[in-house]
Every structure is written in structure tokens, then in C-alpha cells.
């Protein structure tokens, strides 16, 4: 770790202000405790650092470019840089975390990896690294997400992972996470659960944020070189569970000069009842082992989230982000399905980059915040759109049909 | 002493407890189940408060929870149902559920109402021991409720001793590393585990749950420990039979008690 911003870290019990902690049944206690005791010593060990950074460089393809998007800058009216996480091997930032956690699992002597996935990017990343490190891999994925992210299901299977369809509840990310946790309870020894975002019981949110913080470390270095500054005026990232946002924000949290912006999936609209805008609509409670904001009924039943984007279709958000919002250290902007689709078109035509549907929320957010010409904005381009081509084709076909009908 | 503690002071062996989900299979089922269980000689009951995302539970309890929520079961309604039958039955009742609905109801109010409506104790599987000590222990004491902790085959001896020292009713012994409802017969691993626990000479009685579904598993829990808790197998009977009374009879037959 080149730089560990103390303001981005939870306390020793995993709390960011009132959010975080580890609300887990006794069955998970030994595994989570083992991780909690070992993660910092392992992360800080010379061997881990060497192996991790070597793989980030030669396998993931880091550092990813910080690209000055000229056409987009003109459209927005500010200087817009894109942090090209879409150019990571497997097409998204998710691989940073998986490489780190899989190396950690090896250090801990684990023999098997399990993972949950929404958009399939985390599942593909897990299957990929497991192929590389010769670890058997089981991925839990909601059946609704398997249908809307087909190419990723195929990739996982080609890579040798077992993909288990989850039929319970909303058949999406929340329930895939439930099933992964249940599997872990039933197979506690020798299994490491690689959570794909900054969610879950302590130490996961901190572990994932630290592994993703390589993104903002690189941004700082690249801006220094390209602009002669050590921090941008704004960082914009989409937030599902929050891992790419955590990584892009990490170094700049609480620095007093960078405005941090998270783009949340509003689905059909924040007040439509069909939304995944957790910061806007959530209340404090517990989901997947941590205290955070979540969308729930007055009786404390978790509500189903709704977003066209499988990776943001989650009724909770990481405890770090709940705290950033509470402390006004970051602002969160809701972006609807429809607006996100506009973001897809905008970036594709302006820069020749087809973004992932999740990422498109961040592009749209650029047009919803106040920006001045002098601002230097970094958008975390968390992933590429290959996995979403079916959805795009379907959506734009309908849109064309509607236009033709007028 | 609360009614559960009184029971445990009197009866040390062959305890039988059942778990059911309030509001399943029908909204008003709790009283009928309590009546049937008391008549059948069950020692105490765990009343499940349904939750949308029960992480420690297998499909049977998950489905019963989904159904109960769809039927309209909530914590306020459960307290109403308990208030109506207060004093009518003697069988001790425990409330079991996940922490989030309790937080939304209001933690202190929950403890107050639980005690007021006749509960002896509470099982919150996702309330960790350190949080319990920091924030909840005084509430349990104030309202004379027992917190029931779980131990599993992976729980260290040191932690078991700590749990024993914090317990004032019994320790819930999870029979194997599993979510609820896995129904294999108990083998050597369970027997060794029960023996290890016995050899620790704990002050608390130990009652085994998870996987109790027939004569063999019940007898092994009774031989190795102080009692047994049967959940998923009972819920299945409740689903398959026209009344809780019939379900009770079928379960007792499976357990070899009738
Ligand atoms: C490309 C991409 N961006 C963002 C996300 C959202 O996750 P997070 O908020 O953890 O970055 C996903 C999740 O699948 C994704 O695939």
C-alpha cells in the first residue's frame, strides 16, 4: 500500500461512525474472526505486496490509463478525465479485489473459493483468478441476473467455475449473497468467501476498500503528472455495494478539496417504489451482517431493489458510503434507468467507449451536478459494456420503434 | 426466575422443544400450536419472528418465513396474539428472530413488550457476543429475559466458556456446521462433539438443535446432552397436516414419542 488514508478506515471493530460491525451468526464466527485477525498483517506483508502488485501490473493490466475525454469535456463544460477500469482484464474494476482476496485465501491455506455476483463481473473475475491460481470456484447468481447477463454466465463456465442459480427472493444480488453466506455456513473449513463489494460483516468492507484503493492511488499519481495537482476537484463513481466508488474515493476522502459524488441507481425513479437508490430511500438497519442504510419496510423486512443494471440492483450499500453520506463527505445522485441509458449513448458516441450499464450511471451524474469550466473531474469508468449488449440492443430497438411510431 | 429458568431448574434431562414460525401456516396459528404442544407435553417453545433474509436458515424455515410475512405477520401483531393468550398456557416461550426487525420495532420497547407478553427469553442468532455485552446485556437483565447463545462444532473451548458464563438459561448447541433443516442422521462427529461439550462441565444445560427430525437424532441429543430442539421437521408437518394438533401427532410419531 503506497498510501493509507486514515480517514477512509473504520475503527478496530469495523465501524464507520454508526455503520459497519459484524452481525453474524455463530456459525460464521470462526471464519470471519480468522479473516479479521489476519487481513491487515497479510495485506502489509512484503510477500503479499510483491505478489499483489506483480499480478496487478502483469495480469490485470495496471496502471489503467487516466484519459482526458475531450469531447465529453466539451459537452459537460468541465475537464473530464476517465479512469479506465474498463481496460482491466475481464472488463471491470472487480478484478483488483479478487486478485487480492484470492492471494489472501492462499496465505490462509484455503482450498476453495465461493463468490456471489450480480452483473457477473465479480463472478467472472473470481472464476478467472481461480483458474490462474488453480482453486475450485463456485459462484452464486440470481436467476434473473443470469438471464440478463448471459455472456458472463458463459465466461464463468468456460473458466471452469460452477455457477449456481439462485431462485429465492428477488432472484438477484441480495439473494445470491444470502445463498453464498449459507453455503459458507455449511462448508466453513477450507473455503474463502470473496465478497465482491464493500459490503458484509467487518472486515470485508475495509478489506475490499483497501484492495480497490489502488484506483485512487493511481489517479493521484497520474493527475500529478498530467495536471500538476495532487487531487481532482471531483471524483464521480457509480455505487452499488460501493467498491469502485470506495477505490476511487479512498485517497481523497476528507481532504477538504475534492467533492466525492456517488451515482445511485434510481430504477424507475426515487419515489416510484421501483428503485435501488439506497442513500436516498434507505434507513439504518442490518443487511448481510453489517449496520448500514438499506431499503426496508417499517417492520424491518428487506425490500427488493429495482434497477435495470444488475450490478446496482441491491437494497443496501456499504457502511463506508452510508457514513460518507451522513457526514456530508460525499454526495449521492440518483440516476434512473432511462437516464443511465442516455449516459450509455452519450459516452459511446462522444468517446467511442461503450460503458457497462452500472458505469453509465456515473456518466449521467456528470450532467446532474454543478460543474465549472475550471473543474478537473475524474469519472471512474468502472467497466465496459460487452456484457450489456443484449440489454442495449433490446432497449434501443424499443426506443427506435417508439420513435418510428410517432 | 422466568418460567424457562424454573423449568430448567426442575427438569435436567430429555427436554424437548419445538420451533415454529409465527404466522405460518396461517396468520393465527400461534395459539393453536402452543395449545397442541402443551397438550403433547413439549417442554418449551421457540416462536420464530419471520424475517425476509434469514441467513442461518435453510429452505424450510425460509419458506415458512416468506409465507408468514405474506400472511401479514409482524412483531406488533405477534405481541397482540401473545397478549390475548397470556396466562392461558404454562409452556415457556422464547422469541427467536433476526436483529433487524427488532431494531426497527425499537430495541428497548421490544424487550419491554416481550417480557410483558410472557416471553422468557430471546434468541437472536445475528447478535454477536461483544455487541450483546456492550448494549444488550442490561436490557435482558432489566426485563428478566434470558439470552440464548449458539455454539457450533467450530466454536473454540475458550469461547464456549465465555458463552457459558454469560448464559442464564441454556446453551443452544448447533449440531453440525450447517444452516437449519439439513436432515442427515447424527454420526460419530456429533457424538464426539457432544462428548467434548459434556467434558467441559459447564454450568448451563445444553440443548441440541439443527437436524433433529427422527427417533435416532432425538435419542442421540438426549443421550449426549440435556435436550433437543426440533424446527424444520415440525414446520414440514405443519404444512402437510390440516391442523397443528395433527401435525403435532405426526411429529411425535416420527420422534418415537408416541
Ligand atoms: C462495471 C461495474 N461497475 C460497478 C458495479 C457496482 O459494484 P460496486 O458498487 O461494488 O462498484 C458493478 C457490479 O457488478 C460492475 O460490474
Coordinates of C-alpha atoms in Angstrom, one line a residue, chain A residues 35-376:
Chain A
X35 CA -10.1 -13.1 8.4
X36 CA -10.3 -10.2 10.9
X37 CA -7.2 -11.3 12.7
X38 CA -5.2 -11.9 9.6
X39 CA -6.1 -9.4 6.9
X40 CA -4.0 -6.5 8.0
X41 CA -0.9 -8.5 8.7
X42 CA -1.2 -10.2 5.3
X43 CA -2.0 -7.0 3.4
X44 CA 1.0 -5.4 4.9
X45 CA 3.4 -8.3 4.4
X46 CA 6.2 -7.8 1.9
X47 CA 5.3 -11.1 0.2
X48 CA 1.7 -10.2 -0.3
X49 CA 2.5 -6.7 -1.6
X50 CA 5.0 -8.1 -4.0
X51 CA 2.7 -10.8 -5.4
X52 CA -0.3 -8.5 -5.5
X53 CA 1.4 -5.7 -7.3
X54 CA 3.0 -8.0 -9.8
X55 CA -0.3 -9.5 -10.7
X56 CA -2.0 -6.1 -10.8
X57 CA 0.7 -5.0 -13.3
X58 CA 1.2 -8.0 -15.5
X59 CA -2.1 -9.8 -15.3
X60 CA -4.8 -7.1 -14.6
X61 CA -3.0 -4.6 -16.7
X62 CA -2.4 -1.8 -14.2
X63 CA -2.0 1.1 -14.0
X64 CA -5.1 1.8 -16.1
X65 CA -4.9 5.0 -18.1
X66 CA -6.3 8.3 -16.9
X67 CA -7.8 9.5 -20.2
X68 CA -8.7 13.1 -20.8
X69 CA -12.1 12.8 -22.6
X70 CA -12.0 15.9 -24.8
X71 CA -15.4 15.5 -26.5
X72 CA -17.2 14.7 -23.2
X73 CA -15.4 17.6 -21.5
X74 CA -16.9 19.9 -24.1
X75 CA -20.4 18.5 -23.6
X76 CA -20.2 18.8 -19.8
X77 CA -18.3 22.1 -19.7
X78 CA -15.5 20.9 -17.4
X79 CA -12.3 19.0 -17.8
X80 CA -13.3 15.3 -17.6
X81 CA -10.8 12.5 -17.1
X82 CA -11.9 8.9 -17.3
X83 CA -10.2 6.4 -15.1
X84 CA -10.1 3.4 -17.4
X85 CA -11.0 0.5 -15.1
X86 CA -12.9 -0.9 -18.1
X87 CA -9.5 -1.8 -19.6
X88 CA -8.7 -4.1 -16.7
X89 CA -8.5 -7.8 -17.7
X90 CA -12.1 -9.2 -17.6
X91 CA -13.5 -5.7 -18.2
X92 CA -14.1 -4.1 -14.8
X93 CA -12.5 -2.9 -11.5
X94 CA -13.8 -6.1 -9.8
X95 CA -10.5 -8.0 -10.6
X96 CA -8.4 -5.8 -8.3
X97 CA -10.3 -7.0 -5.3
X98 CA -10.4 -10.6 -6.4
X99 CA -6.7 -10.9 -7.1
X100 CA -6.0 -9.6 -3.6
X101 CA -8.6 -11.8 -1.8
X102 CA -7.6 -14.9 -3.7
X103 CA -3.9 -14.3 -2.7
X104 CA -5.1 -13.9 0.8
X105 CA -7.1 -17.1 0.7
X106 CA -3.9 -18.9 -0.4
X107 CA -2.0 -17.3 2.5
X108 CA -4.7 -18.7 4.8
X109 CA -4.4 -22.1 3.3
X110 CA -7.9 -22.1 1.8
X111 CA -8.7 -24.7 -0.8
X112 CA -11.9 -23.4 -2.4
X113 CA -13.4 -20.1 -3.4
X114 CA -17.1 -19.0 -3.3
X115 CA -18.5 -15.7 -4.6
X116 CA -21.8 -14.0 -5.3
X117 CA -22.3 -12.0 -8.4
X118 CA -24.9 -9.5 -9.7
X119 CA -23.8 -8.3 -13.1
X120 CA -21.5 -11.3 -13.4
X121 CA -18.3 -9.1 -13.4
X122 CA -17.3 -10.2 -9.9
X123 CA -18.2 -13.8 -10.8
X124 CA -16.1 -13.7 -13.9
X125 CA -13.2 -12.0 -12.0
X126 CA -13.4 -14.8 -9.4
X127 CA -13.6 -17.6 -12.0
X128 CA -10.6 -16.0 -13.8
X129 CA -8.3 -15.7 -10.8
X130 CA -9.3 -19.2 -9.6
X131 CA -8.3 -20.6 -13.0
X132 CA -5.0 -18.8 -12.6
X133 CA -4.4 -20.0 -9.0
X134 CA -5.9 -23.4 -9.5
X135 CA -8.6 -23.1 -7.0
X136 CA -12.1 -24.6 -7.4
X137 CA -14.7 -21.8 -7.7
X138 CA -18.4 -21.7 -7.0
X139 CA -20.4 -18.6 -8.0
X140 CA -24.0 -17.8 -6.8
X141 CA -26.0 -15.7 -9.2
X142 CA -29.7 -14.8 -9.2
X143 CA -31.6 -16.5 -12.0
X144 CA -32.9 -13.1 -13.1
X145 CA -29.4 -11.8 -13.4
X146 CA -28.3 -15.0 -15.3
X147 CA -30.9 -14.1 -17.9
X148 CA -29.8 -10.5 -18.3
X149 CA -26.0 -11.1 -18.2
X150 CA -25.7 -14.2 -20.3
X151 CA -22.3 -13.6 -21.7
X152 CA -20.8 -13.5 -18.2
X153 CA -22.5 -16.8 -17.3
X154 CA -20.9 -18.4 -20.3
X155 CA -17.5 -16.9 -19.4
X156 CA -17.6 -18.2 -15.8
X157 CA -18.5 -21.7 -17.0
X158 CA -15.7 -21.6 -19.7
X159 CA -13.3 -20.6 -16.9
X160 CA -14.3 -23.7 -15.0
X161 CA -16.4 -22.2 -12.3
X162 CA -19.6 -23.8 -11.1
X163 CA -22.5 -21.2 -11.4
X164 CA -25.4 -21.9 -9.1
X165 CA -28.7 -20.2 -10.0
X166 CA -30.4 -18.6 -7.0
X167 CA -34.2 -18.8 -7.2
X168 CA -35.1 -17.3 -3.7
X169 CA -36.5 -13.8 -3.1
X170 CA -35.7 -11.3 -5.8
X171 CA -33.5 -13.7 -7.7
X172 CA -30.8 -11.1 -7.9
X173 CA -27.8 -9.8 -6.0
X174 CA -29.3 -9.7 -2.5
X175 CA -30.4 -13.3 -2.7
X176 CA -27.2 -14.5 -4.4
X177 CA -25.3 -13.0 -1.4
X178 CA -27.7 -14.8 1.1
X179 CA -27.0 -18.1 -0.7
X180 CA -23.2 -17.6 -0.7
X181 CA -23.3 -16.9 3.0
X182 CA -25.5 -20.0 3.6
X183 CA -23.1 -22.1 1.6
X184 CA -20.2 -20.8 3.7
X185 CA -22.1 -21.8 6.9
X186 CA -22.5 -25.3 5.5
X187 CA -18.9 -25.5 4.3
X188 CA -16.9 -23.5 6.8
X189 CA -13.4 -25.1 6.6
X190 CA -11.1 -24.5 3.8
X191 CA -13.5 -22.2 2.0
X192 CA -12.9 -18.5 1.5
X193 CA -15.8 -16.3 0.5
X194 CA -14.7 -13.5 -1.8
X195 CA -17.3 -10.8 -1.4
X196 CA -17.5 -8.6 -4.5
X197 CA -18.1 -5.3 -2.9
X198 CA -17.7 -3.1 0.2
X199 CA -20.5 -4.9 2.0
X200 CA -20.9 -7.7 4.5
X201 CA -19.5 -8.1 8.0
X202 CA -16.3 -6.5 9.1
X203 CA -13.6 -6.9 7.9
X204 CA -15.0 -7.2 4.4
X205 CA -15.9 -3.5 3.7
X206 CA -12.4 -2.4 4.8
X207 CA -10.6 -5.3 3.1
X208 CA -12.3 -4.6 -0.3
X209 CA -11.9 -0.8 0.0
X210 CA -8.2 -1.2 0.7
X211 CA -7.7 -3.6 -2.2
X212 CA -9.6 -1.2 -4.5
X213 CA -7.7 1.9 -3.2
X214 CA -5.1 1.2 -5.9
X215 CA -7.5 3.2 -8.2
X216 CA -7.2 6.5 -6.3
X217 CA -3.5 5.9 -5.7
X218 CA -3.0 5.8 -9.4
X219 CA -5.4 8.8 -10.0
X220 CA -3.3 10.9 -7.6
X221 CA -0.1 10.0 -9.3
X222 CA -1.4 10.4 -12.8
X223 CA -3.0 13.8 -12.1
X224 CA 0.3 14.9 -10.6
X225 CA 2.0 14.1 -13.8
X226 CA -0.7 15.2 -16.2
X227 CA -2.1 18.3 -14.4
X228 CA 0.5 19.0 -11.7
X229 CA -2.1 18.6 -9.0
X230 CA -2.5 16.0 -6.2
X231 CA -6.2 15.8 -6.1
X232 CA -9.1 16.5 -8.6
X233 CA -12.0 18.8 -7.8
X234 CA -14.5 16.0 -8.2
X235 CA -14.5 12.2 -8.3
X236 CA -17.6 10.6 -9.7
X237 CA -18.4 6.9 -9.5
X238 CA -21.4 4.7 -9.6
X239 CA -22.3 2.9 -6.3
X240 CA -24.0 -0.5 -6.0
X241 CA -22.4 -2.1 -3.0
X242 CA -19.8 0.6 -3.4
X243 CA -16.4 -1.0 -4.2
X244 CA -15.4 1.0 -7.3
X245 CA -16.5 4.2 -5.6
X246 CA -14.6 3.3 -2.4
X247 CA -11.5 2.7 -4.5
X248 CA -11.8 5.9 -6.5
X249 CA -12.6 8.0 -3.4
X250 CA -10.2 6.3 -0.9
X251 CA -7.3 8.6 -1.0
X252 CA -9.4 11.8 -1.3
X253 CA -11.8 11.2 1.5
X254 CA -11.9 14.1 3.9
X255 CA -9.1 16.0 2.1
X256 CA -11.2 19.2 2.1
X257 CA -10.8 19.9 -1.6
X258 CA -12.3 17.0 -3.6
X259 CA -16.1 16.7 -4.0
X260 CA -16.9 13.0 -4.0
X261 CA -20.0 12.0 -5.9
X262 CA -21.7 8.6 -5.9
X263 CA -24.3 7.8 -8.6
X264 CA -27.0 5.6 -7.3
X265 CA -29.5 3.6 -9.4
X266 CA -32.9 5.2 -9.1
X267 CA -34.6 2.5 -11.2
X268 CA -37.9 3.9 -12.4
X269 CA -37.4 6.9 -10.1
X270 CA -36.5 7.5 -6.4
X271 CA -40.2 7.6 -5.3
X272 CA -41.6 5.1 -7.8
X273 CA -41.3 2.1 -5.4
X274 CA -39.1 0.5 -8.0
X275 CA -35.6 1.8 -7.1
X276 CA -32.2 0.9 -5.8
X277 CA -31.3 4.4 -4.5
X278 CA -30.3 3.3 -1.0
X279 CA -28.8 6.6 0.2
X280 CA -32.0 8.4 -0.9
X281 CA -34.5 5.9 0.3
X282 CA -32.8 3.7 2.9
X283 CA -33.0 3.8 6.7
X284 CA -30.5 2.4 9.2
X285 CA -30.6 -1.3 9.8
X286 CA -28.7 -4.6 9.2
X287 CA -28.2 -6.4 5.9
X288 CA -25.7 -9.2 5.2
X289 CA -24.0 -8.8 8.5
X290 CA -23.4 -5.0 8.7
X291 CA -25.2 -2.0 10.0
X292 CA -25.8 0.4 7.2
X293 CA -28.6 2.1 5.2
X294 CA -31.0 -0.3 3.5
X295 CA -34.4 -0.2 1.9
X296 CA -36.8 -1.9 4.2
X297 CA -40.4 -1.9 5.4
X298 CA -41.4 -0.3 8.7
X299 CA -41.3 -3.9 10.1
X300 CA -37.7 -4.3 9.1
X301 CA -38.2 -6.7 6.2
X302 CA -35.7 -6.0 3.4
X303 CA -37.3 -4.7 0.3
X304 CA -36.4 -5.7 -3.2
X305 CA -34.3 -3.3 -5.2
X306 CA -35.1 -2.4 -8.8
X307 CA -32.5 -1.3 -11.3
X308 CA -32.1 -2.2 -15.0
X309 CA -28.4 -2.7 -14.1
X310 CA -27.8 -6.0 -12.3
X311 CA -24.6 -4.6 -10.6
X312 CA -26.5 -1.8 -8.9
X313 CA -29.7 -3.8 -8.1
X314 CA -29.0 -4.1 -4.4
X315 CA -31.2 -2.8 -1.5
X316 CA -28.2 -1.9 0.7
X317 CA -24.9 0.0 0.4
X318 CA -21.6 -0.3 2.0
X319 CA -21.3 1.1 5.6
X320 CA -18.5 3.4 4.4
X321 CA -20.8 5.1 2.0
X322 CA -23.6 5.3 4.5
X323 CA -21.2 7.1 6.7
X324 CA -19.8 9.4 3.9
X325 CA -23.3 10.4 3.1
X326 CA -24.2 11.0 6.8
X327 CA -21.1 13.2 7.4
X328 CA -21.6 15.0 4.1
X329 CA -18.2 13.8 3.0
X330 CA -19.7 12.6 -0.3
X331 CA -22.9 13.4 -2.1
X332 CA -25.1 10.8 -3.8
X333 CA -27.0 11.5 -7.0
X334 CA -29.9 9.2 -8.1
X335 CA -29.9 8.3 -11.8
X336 CA -32.9 6.5 -13.3
X337 CA -32.8 3.5 -15.7
X338 CA -33.7 5.8 -18.6
X339 CA -31.2 8.4 -17.7
X340 CA -28.5 5.8 -17.5
X341 CA -29.3 4.6 -21.0
X342 CA -28.8 8.2 -22.2
X343 CA -25.4 8.0 -20.5
X344 CA -24.6 4.9 -22.4
X345 CA -25.4 6.6 -25.7
X346 CA -23.5 9.8 -24.7
X347 CA -20.2 8.1 -23.9
X348 CA -20.4 5.7 -26.8
X349 CA -20.9 8.5 -29.3
X350 CA -18.7 11.1 -27.7
X351 CA -15.7 9.0 -26.9
X352 CA -16.1 5.6 -28.7
X353 CA -16.3 3.8 -25.4
X354 CA -19.3 1.6 -24.7
X355 CA -19.6 1.6 -20.9
X356 CA -21.1 -1.0 -18.6
X357 CA -24.7 -0.2 -17.6
X358 CA -23.5 0.4 -14.0
X359 CA -20.9 2.8 -15.2
X360 CA -23.3 4.7 -17.3
X361 CA -25.0 6.0 -14.1
X362 CA -21.8 7.8 -13.3
X363 CA -21.6 9.4 -16.8
X364 CA -25.2 10.7 -16.4
X365 CA -24.4 12.0 -13.0
X366 CA -21.9 14.4 -14.6
X367 CA -24.8 16.3 -16.1
X368 CA -26.6 16.5 -12.8
X369 CA -24.0 18.1 -10.7
X370 CA -22.8 21.7 -10.7
X371 CA -19.5 21.9 -12.6
X372 CA -17.4 24.9 -13.6
X373 CA -15.1 25.2 -16.6
X374 CA -12.0 25.1 -14.3
X375 CA -13.0 21.9 -12.6
X376 CA -10.9 18.8 -13.0

